[in-house]
Each structure stands twice: as C-alpha cells, then as structure tokens.
Coordinates of C-alpha atoms and ligand atoms in Angstrom, one line a residue:
M1 CA -13.0 20.7 30.3
E2 CA -10.0 18.7 29.3
A3 CA -10.5 15.1 30.5
L4 CA -6.9 14.6 31.8
K5 CA -6.4 18.1 33.1
G6 CA -4.0 18.1 36.0
V7 CA -2.3 14.8 35.1
K8 CA 1.4 15.3 34.8
I9 CA 3.3 13.1 32.4
L10 CA 7.1 12.7 32.5
D11 CA 7.6 11.8 28.9
M12 CA 10.9 10.0 28.2
T13 CA 9.7 8.7 24.9
H14 CA 11.4 9.0 21.5
V15 CA 10.9 8.0 17.8
Q16 CA 7.3 6.9 17.2
S17 CA 5.7 4.3 19.6
G18 CA 6.1 6.2 22.9
P19 CA 5.5 9.7 21.4
T20 CA 2.2 8.5 19.9
C21 CA 1.0 7.5 23.3
T22 CA 2.0 10.7 25.1
Q23 CA 0.6 12.8 22.3
L24 CA -2.8 11.2 22.8
L25 CA -2.6 11.9 26.5
A26 CA -1.7 15.5 25.8
W27 CA -4.7 15.9 23.5
F28 CA -6.9 14.6 26.3
G29 CA -5.4 17.5 28.4
A30 CA -2.5 16.0 30.3
D31 CA 0.5 18.2 30.9
V32 CA 3.2 16.3 29.0
V33 CA 6.8 17.2 29.8
K34 CA 9.1 15.7 27.2
V35 CA 12.6 15.1 28.5
E36 CA 15.3 15.3 25.8
R37 CA 19.0 14.9 25.7
P38 CA 20.7 18.4 25.9
G39 CA 21.8 19.6 22.5
V40 CA 20.5 16.4 20.7
G41 CA 16.9 15.8 21.5
D42 CA 14.6 13.2 20.0
A43 CA 16.5 11.7 17.0
T44 CA 13.4 12.2 14.8
R45 CA 13.8 16.0 15.0
G46 CA 16.5 15.7 12.4
Q47 CA 15.2 12.6 10.5
L48 CA 13.5 12.8 7.1
R49 CA 13.9 16.6 7.2
D50 CA 12.0 18.5 4.4
V51 CA 12.8 22.0 5.6
P52 CA 16.5 22.7 6.4
D53 CA 17.2 23.3 10.1
A54 CA 13.6 22.9 11.0
D55 CA 12.1 20.1 13.1
S56 CA 11.0 17.3 10.7
L57 CA 7.4 16.4 10.1
Y58 CA 8.3 13.0 11.7
F59 CA 8.8 14.8 15.0
T60 CA 6.2 17.6 14.7
M61 CA 3.4 15.2 13.8
L62 CA 4.1 13.0 16.9
N63 CA 4.8 15.6 19.6
S64 CA 1.9 18.1 19.5
N65 CA 0.7 19.7 22.7
K66 CA 3.8 18.8 24.7
R67 CA 6.4 20.9 26.5
S68 CA 10.1 20.2 26.0
I69 CA 12.8 20.2 28.7
T70 CA 16.4 19.2 28.0
L71 CA 17.9 17.2 30.8
N72 CA 20.7 14.6 31.2
P73 CA 19.7 12.4 34.2
K74 CA 23.2 10.8 34.0
K75 CA 24.8 14.0 35.4
P76 CA 24.6 14.4 39.2
E77 CA 22.8 17.7 38.8
G78 CA 20.5 16.2 36.2
S79 CA 19.8 13.2 38.4
K80 CA 18.5 15.5 41.2
I81 CA 16.2 17.4 38.8
F82 CA 15.0 14.1 37.4
T83 CA 14.2 12.8 40.9
K84 CA 12.2 16.0 41.6
L85 CA 10.3 15.5 38.3
I86 CA 9.5 11.9 39.3
Q87 CA 8.1 13.2 42.7
E88 CA 5.9 15.8 40.9
C89 CA 4.5 13.7 38.1
D90 CA 1.8 11.1 37.9
V91 CA 3.0 9.0 35.0
M92 CA 6.4 8.3 33.5
V93 CA 6.5 6.9 29.9
E94 CA 9.5 5.6 28.1
N95 CA 10.4 3.5 25.1
F96 CA 14.2 3.2 25.4
A97 CA 16.0 0.1 24.5
P98 CA 15.7 -2.5 27.4
G99 CA 17.6 -1.5 30.5
A100 CA 18.4 2.1 29.5
L101 CA 16.4 3.6 32.4
D102 CA 18.1 1.3 34.9
R103 CA 21.5 2.3 33.4
M104 CA 20.5 5.9 34.1
G105 CA 20.1 4.9 37.8
F106 CA 16.3 4.8 37.8
S107 CA 15.0 1.3 38.2
W108 CA 11.3 0.6 38.8
E109 CA 12.2 -0.1 42.5
K110 CA 13.9 3.3 42.8
I111 CA 11.1 5.1 41.0
Q112 CA 8.5 3.5 43.4
E113 CA 10.7 4.7 46.4
I114 CA 10.7 8.2 45.1
N115 CA 7.0 8.3 44.2
P116 CA 4.8 5.3 45.2
R117 CA 1.9 6.9 43.2
M118 CA 3.9 6.9 40.0
I119 CA 2.6 4.9 37.0
Y120 CA 5.6 3.8 35.0
A121 CA 4.7 2.8 31.4
S122 CA 7.1 1.3 28.9
V123 CA 7.0 0.1 25.3
K124 CA 9.5 -2.6 24.4
G125 CA 9.9 -4.7 21.3
F126 CA 9.3 -8.0 23.0
G127 CA 7.9 -9.1 26.3
P128 CA 9.8 -11.2 28.9
G129 CA 11.7 -14.2 27.4
K130 CA 14.2 -15.0 24.8
Y131 CA 14.0 -11.7 22.8
E132 CA 13.5 -9.3 25.7
D133 CA 16.8 -7.5 25.2
C134 CA 16.3 -6.8 21.5
K135 CA 15.9 -3.3 20.0
V136 CA 12.9 -3.2 17.8
Y137 CA 11.5 -0.9 15.1
E138 CA 8.1 -0.9 13.4
N139 CA 8.7 -3.4 10.6
V140 CA 10.4 -5.9 12.9
A141 CA 7.3 -5.9 15.1
Q142 CA 5.0 -6.3 12.1
C143 CA 7.1 -9.4 11.1
A144 CA 7.4 -10.8 14.6
G145 CA 3.8 -10.2 15.5
G146 CA 2.1 -12.2 12.7
S147 CA 1.1 -9.3 10.4
A148 CA 3.7 -9.8 7.7
S149 CA 3.1 -13.5 7.3
T150 CA -0.6 -12.9 6.6
T151 CA -0.2 -9.8 4.5
G152 CA 0.4 -9.8 0.7
M153 CA -0.6 -12.0 -2.2
L154 CA -0.6 -15.8 -2.0
G155 CA 2.7 -17.2 -3.2
E156 CA 4.5 -13.9 -3.0
V157 CA 6.8 -12.3 -0.4
P158 CA 5.3 -11.4 3.0
L159 CA 4.4 -7.6 3.1
V160 CA 4.6 -5.0 5.8
T161 CA 1.7 -2.5 5.9
G162 CA 1.7 1.3 5.7
A163 CA -0.4 1.5 8.9
Q164 CA 2.2 1.7 11.8
I165 CA 0.6 -1.0 13.8
G166 CA 3.8 -1.8 15.6
D167 CA 4.7 1.7 16.7
S168 CA 1.5 3.8 16.8
G169 CA -0.6 0.6 17.5
T170 CA 1.5 -0.2 20.6
G171 CA 1.4 3.5 21.7
L172 CA -2.3 3.3 21.6
H173 CA -2.3 0.1 23.7
L174 CA 0.0 1.7 26.2
A175 CA -2.2 4.8 26.5
L176 CA -5.1 2.6 27.4
G177 CA -2.9 0.8 30.0
I178 CA -2.0 4.2 31.5
V179 CA -5.5 5.6 31.9
T180 CA -6.6 2.2 33.3
A181 CA -3.8 2.4 35.9
L182 CA -4.7 6.0 36.7
F183 CA -8.3 4.9 37.2
H184 CA -7.1 2.1 39.5
R185 CA -4.9 4.5 41.4
E186 CA -8.0 6.5 42.3
K187 CA -9.0 3.6 44.5
S188 CA -5.7 2.0 45.5
G189 CA -3.7 5.2 45.9
K190 CA -0.8 3.3 44.3
G191 CA 1.0 3.4 41.0
Q192 CA 1.9 0.4 39.0
R193 CA 4.0 -0.7 36.0
V194 CA 2.3 -0.7 32.6
S195 CA 4.1 -2.6 29.8
A196 CA 3.2 -3.0 26.2
A197 CA 5.4 -5.1 23.9
M198 CA 5.2 -4.3 20.2
Q199 CA 5.1 -8.0 19.3
D200 CA 2.1 -8.5 21.6
G201 CA 0.4 -5.4 20.3
V202 CA 0.7 -6.5 16.7
L203 CA -0.5 -10.0 17.6
N204 CA -3.5 -8.5 19.3
L205 CA -4.3 -6.7 16.1
C206 CA -3.8 -10.0 14.2
R207 CA -6.3 -11.7 16.5
V208 CA -8.5 -12.8 13.6
K209 CA -5.6 -14.4 11.9
L210 CA -4.9 -16.6 14.9
R211 CA -8.7 -17.4 14.8
D212 CA -8.1 -18.7 11.2
Q213 CA -5.0 -20.6 12.3
Q214 CA -7.1 -22.6 14.6
R215 CA -10.0 -23.0 12.1
L216 CA -7.4 -24.4 9.6
S217 CA -7.0 -27.5 11.7
R218 CA -10.6 -28.3 11.1
G219 CA -10.6 -27.8 7.3
P220 CA -10.0 -25.3 4.5
L221 CA -10.8 -21.7 5.0
K222 CA -13.7 -21.5 2.6
E223 CA -13.9 -17.7 2.5
Y224 CA -10.3 -17.4 1.3
S225 CA -9.9 -17.0 -2.5
Q226 CA -7.6 -19.9 -2.7
F227 CA -10.4 -22.2 -1.7
G228 CA -12.4 -21.3 -4.9
E229 CA -9.2 -21.7 -6.9
D230 CA -8.5 -25.2 -5.5
I231 CA -5.2 -24.3 -4.1
P232 CA -4.5 -26.5 -1.1
F233 CA -3.9 -24.9 2.3
G234 CA -0.7 -25.3 4.2
D235 CA -0.3 -25.6 8.0
S236 CA -0.4 -21.9 8.8
T237 CA -2.8 -19.0 8.0
P238 CA -1.9 -18.0 4.5
R239 CA -1.5 -14.6 2.9
A240 CA -5.0 -13.7 1.7
G241 CA -4.4 -10.8 -0.7
N242 CA -7.4 -8.5 -0.4
D243 CA -9.9 -11.0 0.7
S244 CA -12.0 -9.7 3.5
G245 CA -10.9 -10.8 7.0
G246 CA -14.4 -11.8 8.1
G247 CA -17.4 -13.8 7.2
Q248 CA -18.6 -11.4 4.5
P249 CA -16.5 -11.9 1.3
G250 CA -14.9 -8.7 -0.1
R251 CA -12.3 -7.7 -2.7
I252 CA -10.6 -4.6 -4.1
L253 CA -12.0 -4.0 -7.5
K254 CA -11.0 -1.7 -10.4
C255 CA -13.0 1.4 -11.0
K256 CA -13.1 3.8 -14.0
G257 CA -9.7 5.3 -14.6
W258 CA -7.7 2.5 -13.0
E259 CA -5.3 2.4 -16.0
K260 CA -3.9 5.8 -15.1
D261 CA -4.8 6.4 -11.5
P262 CA -3.2 3.9 -9.1
N263 CA -5.9 4.5 -6.5
A264 CA -9.0 4.2 -8.8
Y265 CA -10.2 1.2 -6.9
T266 CA -13.0 0.3 -4.5
Y267 CA -13.4 -2.2 -1.7
F268 CA -16.6 -4.1 -2.3
I269 CA -18.3 -6.4 0.2
T270 CA -21.0 -8.9 -0.8
Q271 CA -22.7 -8.8 2.5
A272 CA -25.2 -11.7 2.6
A273 CA -28.0 -9.4 3.9
V274 CA -27.8 -7.2 0.7
W275 CA -27.0 -9.9 -1.8
E276 CA -30.2 -9.3 -3.8
K277 CA -29.5 -5.6 -4.1
V278 CA -25.9 -6.4 -5.2
C279 CA -27.4 -8.6 -8.0
D280 CA -29.7 -5.8 -9.1
V281 CA -27.0 -3.2 -9.1
I282 CA -24.5 -5.1 -11.1
G283 CA -27.2 -6.2 -13.7
K284 CA -27.4 -9.9 -12.6
P285 CA -31.0 -10.1 -11.2
E286 CA -31.1 -13.8 -12.3
W287 CA -28.5 -14.7 -9.7
K288 CA -31.1 -14.0 -7.0
E289 CA -33.1 -17.1 -7.8
D290 CA -30.2 -19.2 -9.2
E291 CA -29.5 -21.9 -6.6
N292 CA -25.7 -21.7 -7.5
Y293 CA -25.6 -18.2 -6.1
S294 CA -28.6 -17.8 -3.8
T295 CA -26.9 -18.8 -0.5
P296 CA -23.6 -17.6 1.0
A297 CA -22.3 -21.2 1.1
K298 CA -23.0 -21.8 -2.5
R299 CA -21.2 -18.6 -3.5
L300 CA -18.0 -19.4 -1.7
P301 CA -16.4 -21.6 -4.4
R302 CA -17.6 -19.0 -7.0
L303 CA -16.1 -15.9 -5.5
N304 CA -13.6 -15.2 -8.3
E305 CA -16.4 -15.4 -10.9
I306 CA -18.7 -13.2 -8.7
F307 CA -16.1 -10.6 -8.1
D308 CA -15.0 -10.5 -11.8
T309 CA -18.6 -9.8 -12.7
I310 CA -19.0 -7.1 -10.0
E311 CA -15.7 -5.6 -11.3
S312 CA -17.1 -5.3 -14.8
W313 CA -19.7 -3.1 -13.3
T314 CA -17.4 -1.1 -11.0
M315 CA -15.0 -0.4 -13.9
T316 CA -17.8 1.6 -15.5
K317 CA -18.0 3.9 -12.5
T318 CA -15.6 6.1 -10.6
K319 CA -14.8 5.0 -7.0
F320 CA -17.0 7.8 -5.7
E321 CA -19.9 6.9 -8.0
V322 CA -19.7 3.3 -6.7
M323 CA -19.9 4.8 -3.2
D324 CA -22.8 7.0 -4.1
I325 CA -24.8 4.2 -5.7
C326 CA -24.1 1.5 -3.1
N327 CA -24.4 3.5 0.1
P328 CA -28.1 4.2 -0.1
L329 CA -28.6 0.5 -0.7
D330 CA -26.6 -0.4 2.4
I331 CA -24.0 -2.3 0.2
P332 CA -20.7 -1.8 2.1
V333 CA -18.1 -0.3 -0.2
G334 CA -15.1 2.0 0.3
P335 CA -13.1 4.0 -2.2
I336 CA -9.3 3.6 -2.0
L337 CA -8.4 7.1 -0.9
S338 CA -4.9 8.4 -1.4
L339 CA -3.1 10.4 1.2
K340 CA -3.4 13.4 -1.1
E341 CA -7.2 13.0 -1.2
L342 CA -7.3 12.6 2.6
A343 CA -5.2 15.7 3.1
E344 CA -7.6 17.7 1.0
D345 CA -10.8 16.1 2.5
Q346 CA -12.9 18.9 3.9
G347 CA -15.0 16.6 6.1
L348 CA -11.8 15.4 8.0
R349 CA -10.8 19.0 8.4
D350 CA -14.2 19.9 9.8
T351 CA -13.9 17.3 12.5
N352 CA -10.3 18.2 13.4
T353 CA -9.0 14.8 12.2
I354 CA -6.8 16.6 9.7
V355 CA -5.5 19.8 11.3
E356 CA -3.3 22.6 10.0
V357 CA -0.8 23.9 12.5
D358 CA 1.6 26.8 12.5
H359 CA 5.2 26.3 13.5
P360 CA 7.8 29.0 14.1
E361 CA 10.6 27.2 12.2
R362 CA 8.7 25.4 9.4
G363 CA 5.5 27.4 8.9
K364 CA 2.2 25.7 8.3
Y365 CA 2.0 21.9 8.2
L366 CA -0.7 19.3 8.3
T367 CA -1.1 16.8 11.1
V368 CA -3.5 14.1 12.1
G369 CA -5.5 15.3 15.1
N370 CA -7.0 13.2 17.8
P371 CA -9.0 10.4 16.2
I372 CA -10.9 9.8 19.5
K373 CA -13.5 12.4 20.1
L374 CA -14.9 13.2 23.6
S375 CA -18.1 15.2 23.6
D376 CA -17.3 17.4 26.5
S377 CA -13.5 17.5 26.1
P378 CA -12.6 18.4 22.5
A379 CA -8.9 18.3 21.7
K380 CA -7.2 21.4 20.4
V381 CA -4.1 20.5 18.4
E382 CA -1.1 22.7 19.1
R383 CA 2.3 22.7 17.5
S384 CA 5.2 20.5 18.9
P385 CA 7.8 22.3 21.1
L386 CA 11.2 23.4 20.0
L387 CA 14.1 21.5 21.7
G388 CA 14.3 22.7 25.3
E389 CA 11.7 25.4 24.7
H390 CA 10.3 25.0 28.2
T391 CA 13.4 24.1 30.1
D392 CA 13.5 27.2 32.3
E393 CA 9.7 27.3 32.8
I394 CA 9.6 23.6 33.9
L395 CA 12.6 23.9 36.2
K396 CA 10.9 26.9 38.0
E397 CA 7.5 25.3 38.1
F398 CA 8.4 21.7 39.1
C399 CA 11.7 22.3 41.0
Q400 CA 11.3 25.8 42.2
M401 CA 14.7 26.7 40.9
S402 CA 16.0 30.3 40.7
D403 CA 17.5 31.9 37.5
D404 CA 21.0 31.5 39.1
E405 CA 20.4 27.8 39.9
I406 CA 19.2 27.2 36.4
K407 CA 22.4 29.0 35.0
A408 CA 24.5 26.7 37.2
V409 CA 22.9 23.4 36.0
R410 CA 23.1 24.7 32.4
E411 CA 26.8 25.4 32.8
A412 CA 27.3 21.8 34.2
G413 CA 25.7 20.5 31.0
A414 CA 22.8 18.8 32.9
V415 CA 20.1 20.7 31.0
Ligands
COA501 N1 20.1 12.2 28.6 C1 21.2 11.3 28.5 N2 21.1 10.2 27.8 C2 20.0 9.8 27.3 C3 18.8 10.7 27.3 C4 19.0 11.9 28.0 N3 17.9 12.7 28.1 N4 17.8 10.1 26.6 C5 18.3 8.9 26.2 N5 19.6 8.8 26.5 C6 20.5 7.6 26.3 C7 19.9 6.4 26.9 O1 20.2 6.3 28.3 C8 20.7 5.3 26.1 O2 22.0 5.2 26.6 P1 22.7 3.8 27.0 O3 22.3 2.8 26.0 O4 24.1 4.1 27.1 O5 22.1 3.4 28.3 C9 20.9 6.0 24.7 O6 20.5 7.4 24.9 C10 20.1 5.4 23.6 O7 18.8 4.9 23.9 P2 18.3 3.7 23.0 O8 16.9 3.5 23.4 O9 19.1 2.5 23.0 O10 18.2 4.4 21.5 P3 18.6 3.8 20.1 O11 18.5 4.9 19.1 O12 19.9 3.0 20.1 O13 17.4 2.7 19.8 C11 15.2 2.0 19.6 C12 16.2 3.1 19.4 C13 13.8 2.5 19.2 C14 15.5 0.8 18.7 C15 15.2 1.5 21.0 O14 15.0 2.6 21.9 C16 14.1 0.5 21.4 O15 14.2 -0.7 21.0 N6 13.0 0.9 22.0 C17 12.0 0.0 22.5 C18 11.1 -0.4 21.4 C19 10.5 0.8 20.6 O16 9.8 1.6 21.2 N7 10.7 0.7 19.3 C20 10.0 1.6 18.4 C21 10.5 2.9 18.3 S1 9.4 3.8 17.3

C-alpha cells in the first residue's frame, strides 16, 4: 500500500525546490493537487522547451504523479475555492517569494483559523534576518550556503556544482519536515509551520566543510593536497579540488581513453584498511614495508606522488576495468559516469531509478524516479499533469461544485 495514501497536499510550488518536495510526497502516495495560475501555470512549463508547445522536461521531470488545477486565489471566487481547499487538505506547500501568500490574503494565522490541522511548509532563500526578503535561485544558494567557496581548484574561481543542492536539496529537507510534522500531528492533533531555507539546506550539506573550518584554527588540514605541496592555508576552508572530503585520501585519476573521452576517469580512494592491496594492484609491493608509506600519517605529505603512481596504473585500464579489478579487493573506486551512460544504465532502469514515461504532448521521455525505496510501498512513476487537467474533477471532489458553478467561476477568470 502507498505509505502516504489519503494525505492531501495543496501544492502551491513552482520552479524546482518546492516541486521536488511535493513530487517525492506524491511518489509516496500522497494526493498532490498542484495549484497554478489560470492560463499561465508554473513558469517552467515553458522554460528550456525542447518540443514546441509541449511542457518542458524541466516541468515534466519535477511534477510526476500530481494533479493540476488552475486557480487564482486573488479573485473573490478563487479565494472561496482556495479556502475550501485549505479546509480539505492536510499539508500546504509553497516556495513563492517572501510574502506572496500573505499578499494573496492567506497568512499563516489565517490558514490556522481555516484549518488548525494544516501543516504549512515553505522554502525560502534565506531564514529570518537581513536577507529574508530576497528572491533566491539555485546558484545563489550554493554561493550563500558555503558550497561555492569550497568547490573548485585551489587558486581558481569558486565553482557551483551540477547537483542541485540548493533547490532539490532543500526540497528534500522540506519533505522530511513535512512527514515529521504529520507524524507529530498524529499525537497533537495540530498542524504546524515547516520552514526550510535554501542557505541553511546548503550549509547542512556543507557540514564537513564547517568541520574543516574549525580544524583549521588548530593547524593545517593535512589531508588536503595543498599540505603536501607546502602551500600555506588561509583563514577559511579552501577549495580542495577533487580531494576526498573525509579522512581517507582520494582523487580523480585518468583512465584509458582520457585523451578523447572527457569522462574516462575514476575516483580512487586509498582507504587505510586496504592500503596493502592498493600497493599490490598498482605494482608497488615494496611500499607495504617502506616506512615512508606504511602508515596513513606518513603518506599524507606524499599524496601527490602516491596518486601520480596510482594514475600511471589507472591509465592502462578503462574506468570499468578499474572498478572490476578493485571492487573484489574492497578498494573503493568509482567511474565518472556521464549522464548519457546513466540514462542507458539497465540496472538503474531495473530499479525504477531511471524511468521512461509517456506524455500526451511530448511522447516518451526519461525521468528520475523515486531514489528512496520502501519495501512495501513501491513508487509508480506517472506523467506530469497538463495545465488545469484536473480542475473540474478537483472542484467537484473537494468543493462539491456543480457543472454550472464551475462554468461561472471559469467565466469569472478564477480558474
Ligand atoms: N494565481 C494568481 N497569482 C499567483 C498564482 C496564482 N495561482 N501563483 C502565483 N501567483 C503570483 C504570486 O502571488 C506573486 O505575486 P505578487 O508578487 O504580486 O504577490 C507572483 O505570482 C510571483 O511569485 P514569485 O514567487 O515572486 O515568482 P518569481 O518568478 O518572481 O520568483 C523565485 C521566483 C523562485 C525567485 C521566488 O519565488 C523565490 O524566491 N522563491 C523562494 C525561494 C525558492 O524556492 N527558490 C528556488 C526556486 S527553484
């Protein structure tokens, strides 16, 4: 059975962060009713379009398993319908710019009055304070949350990452807050506000970098490459290139074919527990007894030399051969997989992590399914809704409206 069956979500989200959250809840079985502006809809429907006049992949890949109603709560007729939807639903999720819901006439106080059991969840760029009124997009959050300052090569510009840690990452945080509040409501009978700020979400994901910031005050970060290169540390956690973020040194190394294939690389971790096996595999058995290499501490200043030597071995193998040789020896390695390789990966398709969906306007497309697997509640990934596809159905089901009443609110431009 679907884990969140019967939970009704009033989904006021748009773009990426909020939709990621409600899509997850929909995969877990919640009934997600996406409210969109009449005639316009979520702006991403029309952004980065690859098929003329069809909802973009940006939209379709973030809004699976939802129903869509068009509704303008700013119109008096729309406000009435919206009030009824608040009464009927368990959770309301939004990621508008700060204050937008209040300007629609629906403050948190008002929402609580309408439905004291309502859980009201928001994503904003920043938490309370100096920047609380700012509009924020993904890369702004990556920069303001500590990720950019610690990503990239030493001495070069800060970098943003491809993983959407600000948007999808915060959506994930928000989803956890919502199910926690639902769990709490079981006992208290009351709803509550759930807030996740993108800056806070990114910082949470950069936790280990704040760890290093504090370690820095007690001495150099010996596992960073710059330590072995005698480059002095400044007063903040530096960009560490592809150094491993933990206590086990690791690097990205070239593999066979790197000259032509931009992804012919592997990540290679010299985990202390398997150091002797690493020495054997790369043809350096003498390092096992050599006191310059035999302990992790002794190896730290020599990481560049060590990884150069390992790379001369990985360059003789493809990234998959490296995986096949190292895996049975418990040496942690990982091929750099391109999105093309991932899209074609049969294993990911078998587990419904990559799913092919059929859409009436655009035909078949690939999406990423639910990465969280529940043994008794598998997620079935369904296509995203067309704009207002379920308006009539939802007005009848949630507001008990007749066809004539629906016609009237439509003529008034409220839906
Ligand atoms: N009917 C009528 N009006 C609607 C509506 C509907 N169904 N849905 C939205 N609107 C209105 C809002 O009320 C708002 O109007 P107002 O500003 O006059 O009050 C307006 O549409 C636009 O909302 P806004 O959120 O300001 O959109 P934007 O495109 O200007 O900004 C963001 C987009 C993402 C920058 C902004 O929403 C934001 O900062 N969100 C919080 C952080 C976030 O989630 N960022 C990541 C997004 S992936």
